PDB file of C-alpha atoms and ligand atoms in Angstrom:
ATOM      1  CA  MET A 292      87.000  70.961  61.122  1.00 98.00           C
ATOM      2  CA  LYS A 293      85.554  71.894  57.780  1.00 98.00           C
ATOM      3  CA  ILE A 294      87.235  73.956  55.077  1.00 98.00           C
ATOM      4  CA  SER A 295      85.442  76.779  53.329  1.00 98.00           C
ATOM      5  CA  ALA A 296      87.624  77.890  50.367  1.00 98.00           C
ATOM      6  CA  SER A 297      87.687  81.558  49.302  1.00 98.00           C
ATOM      7  CA  PHE A 298      88.519  82.417  45.660  1.00 98.00           C
ATOM      8  CA  LEU A 299      88.933  86.151  46.454  1.00 98.00           C
ATOM      9  CA  SER A 300      92.673  86.121  45.643  1.00 98.00           C
ATOM     10  CA  ILE A 301      92.530  84.140  42.385  1.00 98.00           C
ATOM     11  CA  LYS A 302      93.806  86.492  39.665  1.00 94.00           C
ATOM     12  CA  ASP A 303      93.531  84.654  36.344  1.00 96.00           C
ATOM     13  CA  ASN A 304      91.041  82.276  34.695  1.00 97.00           C
ATOM     14  CA  LEU A 305      88.647  82.665  37.626  1.00 98.00           C
ATOM     15  CA  LYS A 306      85.887  80.454  36.327  1.00 98.00           C
ATOM     16  CA  GLU A 307      88.206  77.570  35.469  1.00 98.00           C
ATOM     17  CA  ASN A 308      90.020  77.883  38.733  1.00 98.00           C
ATOM     18  CA  ILE A 309      86.833  77.967  40.753  1.00 98.00           C
ATOM     19  CA  ASN A 310      85.900  74.791  38.969  1.00 98.00           C
ATOM     20  CA  LEU A 311      89.197  73.222  39.895  1.00 98.00           C
ATOM     21  CA  LEU A 312      88.839  74.375  43.491  1.00 98.00           C
ATOM     22  CA  THR A 313      85.393  72.875  43.918  1.00 98.00           C
ATOM     23  CA  LYS A 314      86.673  69.543  42.700  1.00 98.00           C
ATOM     24  CA  CYS A 315      89.119  69.449  45.578  1.00 98.00           C
ATOM     25  CA  ASP A 316      88.466  68.095  49.029  1.00 98.00           C
ATOM     26  CA  ILE A 317      86.819  71.237  50.473  1.00 98.00           C
ATOM     27  CA  ASP A 318      83.479  71.398  52.303  1.00 98.00           C
ATOM     28  CA  TYR A 319      82.151  74.810  51.205  1.00 98.00           C
ATOM     29  CA  LEU A 320      82.785  77.432  48.562  1.00 98.00           C
ATOM     30  CA  HIS A 321      83.130  80.803  50.356  1.00 98.00           C
ATOM     31  CA  LEU A 322      81.728  83.814  48.462  1.00 98.00           C
ATOM     32  CA  ASP A 323      83.219  87.155  49.563  1.00 98.00           C
ATOM     33  CA  ILE A 324      80.736  89.815  48.537  1.00 98.00           C
ATOM     34  CA  MET A 325      81.877  93.402  49.003  1.00 98.00           C
ATOM     35  CA  ASP A 326      80.016  96.577  48.095  1.00 98.00           C
ATOM     36  CA  GLY A 327      82.885  99.120  48.110  1.00 98.00           C
ATOM     37  CA  LEU A 328      81.178 100.902  51.096  1.00 98.00           C
ATOM     38  CA  PHE A 329      81.232  98.585  54.095  1.00 98.00           C
ATOM     39  CA  VAL A 330      84.775  97.745  53.003  1.00 98.00           C
ATOM     40  CA  ASN A 331      87.065  99.570  50.701  1.00 97.00           C
ATOM     41  CA  ASN A 332      86.837  96.948  47.948  1.00 97.00           C
ATOM     42  CA  LYS A 333      84.167  95.820  45.552  1.00 98.00           C
ATOM     43  CA  THR A 334      83.761  92.246  44.260  1.00 98.00           C
ATOM     44  CA  TRP A 335      81.471  90.607  41.738  1.00 98.00           C
ATOM     45  CA  ASN A 336      77.823  91.440  41.223  1.00 98.00           C
ATOM     46  CA  ILE A 337      75.226  88.713  41.360  1.00 98.00           C
ATOM     47  CA  SER A 338      75.103  88.065  37.621  1.00 98.00           C
ATOM     48  CA  GLU A 339      78.876  87.720  37.498  1.00 98.00           C
ATOM     49  CA  ILE A 340      78.701  85.355  40.475  1.00 98.00           C
ATOM     50  CA  LYS A 341      76.033  83.237  38.719  1.00 98.00           C
ATOM     51  CA  ASP A 342      78.337  82.935  35.720  1.00 98.00           C
ATOM     52  CA  LEU A 343      81.441  82.168  37.726  1.00 98.00           C
ATOM     53  CA  ILE A 344      80.351  79.555  40.285  1.00 98.00           C
ATOM     54  CA  ASN A 345      79.124  76.041  40.052  1.00 96.00           C
ATOM     55  CA  TYR A 346      77.173  74.050  42.681  1.00 95.00           C
ATOM     56  CA  ASN A 347      79.669  71.223  43.324  1.00 96.00           C
ATOM     57  CA  LYS A 348      79.940  72.355  46.900  1.00 98.00           C
ATOM     58  CA  PRO A 349      77.546  74.062  49.318  1.00 98.00           C
ATOM     59  CA  LEU A 350      77.857  77.851  49.261  1.00 98.00           C
ATOM     60  CA  ASP A 351      78.955  79.934  52.265  1.00 98.00           C
ATOM     61  CA  VAL A 352      78.043  83.511  51.487  1.00 99.00           C
ATOM     62  CA  HIS A 353      79.923  86.266  53.433  1.00 99.00           C
ATOM     63  CA  LEU A 354      78.245  89.636  52.942  1.00 99.00           C
ATOM     64  CA  MET A 355      80.499  92.609  53.580  1.00 98.00           C
ATOM     65  CA  VAL A 356      77.835  95.147  52.556  1.00 98.00           C
ATOM     66  CA  TYR A 357      75.582  97.761  54.116  1.00 98.00           C
ATOM     67  CA  ASP A 358      72.481  97.136  52.046  1.00 98.00           C
ATOM     68  CA  VAL A 359      72.008  93.725  53.599  1.00 98.00           C
ATOM     69  CA  TYR A 360      68.400  92.979  52.578  1.00 98.00           C
ATOM     70  CA  LYS A 361      69.114  93.694  48.902  1.00 98.00           C
ATOM     71  CA  TYR A 362      72.015  91.246  48.895  1.00 98.00           C
ATOM     72  CA  ILE A 363      70.095  88.602  50.868  1.00 98.00           C
ATOM     73  CA  ASP A 364      67.382  88.777  48.183  1.00 98.00           C
ATOM     74  CA  GLU A 365      69.954  88.284  45.457  1.00 98.00           C
ATOM     75  CA  TYR A 366      71.940  85.460  47.145  1.00 98.00           C
ATOM     76  CA  ARG A 367      69.095  83.439  48.660  1.00 98.00           C
ATOM     77  CA  ASN A 368      68.235  82.383  45.144  1.00 97.00           C
ATOM     78  CA  LEU A 369      71.514  80.439  44.928  1.00 98.00           C
ATOM     79  CA  ASN A 370      70.281  78.279  47.867  1.00 98.00           C
ATOM     80  CA  PRO A 371      73.353  78.781  49.923  1.00 98.00           C
ATOM     81  CA  GLU A 372      74.041  76.772  53.121  1.00 98.00           C
ATOM     82  CA  PHE A 373      74.869  79.937  55.028  1.00 99.00           C
ATOM     83  CA  ILE A 374      74.352  83.650  54.611  1.00 99.00           C
ATOM     84  CA  THR A 375      76.582  85.606  57.009  1.00 99.00           C
ATOM     85  CA  PHE A 376      76.299  89.370  57.520  1.00 99.00           C
ATOM     86  CA  HIS A 377      78.198  91.793  59.674  1.00 99.00           C
ATOM     87  CA  TYR A 378      77.150  92.986  63.120  1.00 98.00           C
ATOM     88  CA  GLU A 379      78.806  96.366  62.336  1.00 98.00           C
ATOM     89  CA  VAL A 380      76.138  97.253  59.680  1.00 98.00           C
ATOM     90  CA  ASN A 381      74.281  98.936  62.549  1.00 95.00           C
ATOM     91  CA  LEU A 382      70.865  97.799  61.451  1.00 98.00           C
ATOM     92  CA  ASP A 383      68.234  95.794  63.342  1.00 98.00           C
ATOM     93  CA  ILE A 384      70.264  92.613  63.753  1.00 98.00           C
ATOM     94  CA  MET A 385      67.331  90.528  65.002  1.00 98.00           C
ATOM     95  CA  ASP A 386      65.214  91.477  62.047  1.00 98.00           C
ATOM     96  CA  ILE A 387      67.940  90.455  59.577  1.00 99.00           C
ATOM     97  CA  ILE A 388      68.435  87.117  61.370  1.00 98.00           C
ATOM     98  CA  ASN A 389      64.673  86.436  61.030  1.00 98.00           C
ATOM     99  CA  TYR A 390      64.644  87.512  57.440  1.00 98.00           C
ATOM    100  CA  ILE A 391      67.344  85.041  56.432  1.00 98.00           C
ATOM    101  CA  LYS A 392      65.734  82.228  58.470  1.00 98.00           C
ATOM    102  CA  LYS A 393      62.434  82.769  56.646  1.00 98.00           C
ATOM    103  CA  PHE A 394      64.077  81.326  53.493  1.00 98.00           C
ATOM    104  CA  ASN A 395      65.363  78.224  55.419  1.00 98.00           C
ATOM    105  CA  ILE A 396      68.916  79.360  55.048  1.00 98.00           C
ATOM    106  CA  LYS A 397      71.331  79.066  57.980  1.00 98.00           C
ATOM    107  CA  VAL A 398      72.245  82.457  59.329  1.00 98.00           C
ATOM    108  CA  GLY A 399      75.688  83.644  60.359  1.00 99.00           C
ATOM    109  CA  LEU A 400      76.759  86.818  62.123  1.00 98.00           C
ATOM    110  CA  SER A 401      80.314  88.125  61.641  1.00 99.00           C
ATOM    111  CA  ILE A 402      82.389  90.450  63.811  1.00 98.00           C
ATOM    112  CA  LYS A 403      85.387  92.486  62.748  1.00 98.00           C
ATOM    113  CA  PRO A 404      88.695  92.257  64.717  1.00 98.00           C
ATOM    114  CA  ASN A 405      87.804  95.230  66.957  1.00 98.00           C
ATOM    115  CA  THR A 406      84.310  94.046  67.893  1.00 98.00           C
ATOM    116  CA  LYS A 407      84.020  92.226  71.174  1.00 98.00           C
ATOM    117  CA  ILE A 408      82.108  88.942  71.667  1.00 98.00           C
ATOM    118  CA  GLU A 409      80.144  90.588  74.499  1.00 98.00           C
ATOM    119  CA  GLU A 410      78.388  92.822  71.981  1.00 98.00           C
ATOM    120  CA  ILE A 411      76.779  89.966  70.133  1.00 98.00           C
ATOM    121  CA  ILE A 412      75.804  87.853  73.132  1.00 98.00           C
ATOM    122  CA  PRO A 413      72.085  88.738  72.904  1.00 98.00           C
ATOM    123  CA  TYR A 414      71.963  87.291  69.349  1.00 98.00           C
ATOM    124  CA  LEU A 415      73.840  84.023  69.955  1.00 98.00           C
ATOM    125  CA  PRO A 416      70.752  81.916  70.708  1.00 98.00           C
ATOM    126  CA  TYR A 417      69.309  82.720  67.299  1.00 98.00           C
ATOM    127  CA  LEU A 418      72.402  82.073  65.178  1.00 98.00           C
ATOM    128  CA  ASP A 419      73.530  79.043  63.282  1.00 98.00           C
ATOM    129  CA  LEU A 420      77.008  80.359  62.928  1.00 98.00           C
ATOM    130  CA  VAL A 421      79.383  83.003  64.275  1.00 98.00           C
ATOM    131  CA  LEU A 422      82.155  84.202  61.906  1.00 98.00           C
ATOM    132  CA  VAL A 423      85.186  85.645  63.686  1.00 98.00           C
ATOM    133  CA  MET A 424      87.164  87.819  61.294  1.00 98.00           C
ATOM    134  CA  SER A 425      90.811  87.265  61.918  1.00 98.00           C
ATOM    135  CA  VAL A 426      91.871  90.101  59.553  1.00 98.00           C
ATOM    136  CA  GLU A 427      90.167  93.400  58.709  1.00 98.00           C
ATOM    137  CA  PRO A 428      87.615  92.447  56.071  1.00 98.00           C
ATOM    138  CA  GLY A 429      88.284  93.671  52.520  1.00 98.00           C
ATOM    139  CA  LEU A 430      91.337  91.858  51.258  1.00 97.00           C
ATOM    140  CA  GLY A 431      92.844  88.406  50.988  1.00 97.00           C
ATOM    141  CA  GLY A 432      96.445  87.640  51.910  1.00 97.00           C
ATOM    142  CA  GLN A 433      96.603  89.581  55.129  1.00 98.00           C
ATOM    143  CA  GLN A 434      98.235  88.473  58.380  1.00 98.00           C
ATOM    144  CA  PHE A 435      96.253  86.596  60.987  1.00 98.00           C
ATOM    145  CA  ILE A 436      95.361  88.787  64.034  1.00 98.00           C
ATOM    146  CA  VAL A 437      96.224  86.788  67.107  1.00 97.00           C
ATOM    147  CA  ASN A 438      93.532  88.210  69.417  1.00 96.00           C
ATOM    148  CA  SER A 439      91.014  86.196  67.363  1.00 98.00           C
ATOM    149  CA  VAL A 440      92.167  83.179  69.311  1.00 98.00           C
ATOM    150  CA  ASP A 441      90.699  84.608  72.544  1.00 98.00           C
ATOM    151  CA  LYS A 442      87.433  85.385  70.865  1.00 98.00           C
ATOM    152  CA  ILE A 443      87.084  81.821  69.549  1.00 98.00           C
ATOM    153  CA  LYS A 444      87.834  80.582  73.085  1.00 98.00           C
ATOM    154  CA  LYS A 445      85.117  82.777  74.526  1.00 98.00           C
ATOM    155  CA  LEU A 446      82.630  81.622  72.008  1.00 98.00           C
ATOM    156  CA  LYS A 447      83.532  78.007  72.891  1.00 97.00           C
ATOM    157  CA  GLU A 448      83.115  78.653  76.587  1.00 97.00           C
ATOM    158  CA  LEU A 449      79.636  80.048  76.044  1.00 97.00           C
ATOM    159  CA  LYS A 450      78.667  76.600  74.737  1.00 88.00           C
ATOM    160  CA  GLY A 451      76.012  77.926  72.420  1.00 93.00           C
ATOM    161  CA  ASP A 452      74.297  75.973  69.723  1.00 97.00           C
ATOM    162  CA  TYR A 453      76.145  77.739  66.848  1.00 98.00           C
ATOM    163  CA  LEU A 454      79.089  76.810  64.637  1.00 98.00           C
ATOM    164  CA  ILE A 455      82.285  78.886  64.959  1.00 98.00           C
ATOM    165  CA  GLU A 456      83.961  79.969  61.748  1.00 98.00           C
ATOM    166  CA  VAL A 457      87.171  81.907  61.412  1.00 98.00           C
ATOM    167  CA  ASP A 458      88.197  83.902  58.290  1.00 98.00           C
ATOM    168  CA  GLY A 459      91.430  85.600  57.374  1.00 98.00           C
ATOM    169  CA  GLY A 460      95.172  84.768  57.381  1.00 98.00           C
ATOM    170  CA  ILE A 461      94.783  81.026  57.827  1.00 98.00           C
ATOM    171  CA  ASN A 462      97.717  78.971  56.531  1.00 98.00           C
ATOM    172  CA  ASP A 463      99.531  75.804  57.532  1.00 97.00           C
ATOM    173  CA  GLN A 464     100.939  77.569  60.630  1.00 98.00           C
ATOM    174  CA  THR A 465      98.027  79.666  61.856  1.00 98.00           C
ATOM    175  CA  ILE A 466      95.688  76.726  61.506  1.00 98.00           C
ATOM    176  CA  ASN A 467      97.332  75.347  64.645  1.00 98.00           C
ATOM    177  CA  LEU A 468      95.916  78.344  66.600  1.00 98.00           C
ATOM    178  CA  VAL A 469      92.334  77.751  65.566  1.00 98.00           C
ATOM    179  CA  LYS A 470      91.888  74.014  65.955  1.00 96.00           C
ATOM    180  CA  ASP A 471      88.737  74.627  67.974  1.00 94.00           C
ATOM    181  CA  VAL A 472      86.643  76.089  65.128  1.00 98.00           C
ATOM    182  CA  ASP A 473      84.054  74.213  63.199  1.00 98.00           C
ATOM    183  CA  ILE A 474      84.896  75.884  59.794  1.00 98.00           C
ATOM    184  CA  ALA A 475      88.054  77.650  58.656  1.00 98.00           C
ATOM    185  CA  VAL A 476      87.892  79.887  55.623  1.00 99.00           C
ATOM    186  CA  ILE A 477      91.071  79.658  53.655  1.00 98.00           C
ATOM    187  CA  GLY A 478      91.812  81.837  50.615  1.00 98.00           C
ATOM    188  CA  SER A 479      95.290  82.864  49.402  1.00 98.00           C
ATOM    189  CA  TYR A 480      97.087  80.023  51.162  1.00 98.00           C
ATOM    190  CA  ILE A 481      95.274  77.504  48.967  1.00 98.00           C
ATOM    191  CA  THR A 482      95.008  79.602  45.779  1.00 98.00           C
ATOM    192  CA  SER A 483      98.692  80.655  45.696  1.00 98.00           C
ATOM    193  CA  GLY A 484      99.832  77.135  44.799  1.00 97.00           C
ATOM    194  CA  ASN A 485      98.618  73.713  43.817  1.00 98.00           C
ATOM    195  CA  TYR A 486      95.132  73.626  45.391  1.00 98.00           C
ATOM    196  CA  GLU A 487      95.126  69.844  46.106  1.00 98.00           C
ATOM    197  CA  GLU A 488      98.599  69.961  47.705  1.00 98.00           C
ATOM    198  CA  LYS A 489      97.785  73.036  49.770  1.00 98.00           C
ATOM    199  CA  ILE A 490      94.534  71.507  51.057  1.00 98.00           C
ATOM    200  CA  LYS A 491      96.362  68.287  51.848  1.00 98.00           C
ATOM    201  CA  SER A 492      98.972  70.144  53.903  1.00 98.00           C
ATOM    202  CA  ILE A 493      96.235  71.939  55.890  1.00 98.00           C
ATOM    203  CA  LYS A 494      94.451  68.603  56.545  1.00 97.00           C
ATOM    204  CA  GLU A 495      97.655  67.082  57.777  1.00 97.00           C
ATOM    205  CA  LYS A 496      97.869  69.854  60.336  1.00 96.00           C
ATOM    206  CA  ILE A 497      94.253  69.420  61.383  1.00 95.00           C
ATOM    207  CA  TYR A 498      94.267  65.684  61.692  1.00 92.00           C
ATOM    208  CA  GLY A 499      97.963  65.058  62.375  1.00 84.00           C
TER     209      GLY A 499
HETATM  210  C1  DX5 B 296      88.511  89.016  53.647  1.00 91.02           C
HETATM  211  C2  DX5 B 296      87.666  87.828  53.262  1.00 91.02           C
HETATM  212  C3  DX5 B 296      88.308  86.528  53.367  1.00 91.02           C
HETATM  213  C4  DX5 B 296      89.592  86.324  52.589  1.00 91.02           C
HETATM  214  C5  DX5 B 296      90.415  85.285  53.195  1.00 91.02           C
HETATM  215  O1  DX5 B 296      87.665  90.103  53.733  1.00 91.02           O
HETATM  216  O2  DX5 B 296      86.533  87.789  54.055  1.00 91.02           O
HETATM  217  O3  DX5 B 296      87.428  85.485  53.083  1.00 91.02           O
HETATM  218  O4  DX5 B 296      89.302  85.955  51.265  1.00 91.02           O
HETATM  219  O5  DX5 B 296      91.569  85.242  52.476  1.00 91.02           O
HETATM  220  P1  DX5 B 296      92.913  84.782  53.169  1.00 91.02           P
HETATM  221  O6  DX5 B 296      92.802  83.387  53.493  1.00 91.02           O
HETATM  222  O7  DX5 B 296      93.919  85.061  52.063  1.00 91.02           O
HETATM  223  O8  DX5 B 296      93.163  85.703  54.316  1.00 91.02           O
HETATM  224 ZN1   ZN B 297      85.226  85.971  53.804  1.00 91.02          ZN
END
């Protein structure tokens, strides 16, 4: 299992702390991009992001926005490993998938806790990644929603050629519930303490 670290909950010295985080044993840097419309919270704009981040680790972009094409055009220039958008934007999902692929960027589709796996089945063959939100998107530090475990199980059973990622409320306890995923996004659990130690404690749970 790979770890994608989210810096959403870092309060102070963001740039320095992102730098520290990306020197740790993580696989991806997770970028939570919110427009204040799709979710009730707004994060950094693209020029702030360009100033804040480094490229020590591959980028995992999570778009929680309605104006998906505008944000893809901004973030594709950072050469991310993944751009993930939300099924609930109610746009032409297939067209967005093809748009991201055109730039040779891996495409992820995310679903909120109340969206069923069945709804996204038609898109699964075209996806590189499915992101199961295990909290309502918008904020770090929330509690893991347990029904996410069933969704991950269903995605596994479908045996598609996509990675499964989980995001929200993952800590050294809830990690035990999601051992099947390919990538776990972890935010406040890591950033609320010594990053190296927190990551080590998660890895101990993953690998025993
Ligand atoms: C929530 C974000 C998550 C969040 C995870 O909308 O998508 O990436 O930062 O943070 P924790 O691990 O604190 O739930
Ligand atoms: Zn996220």
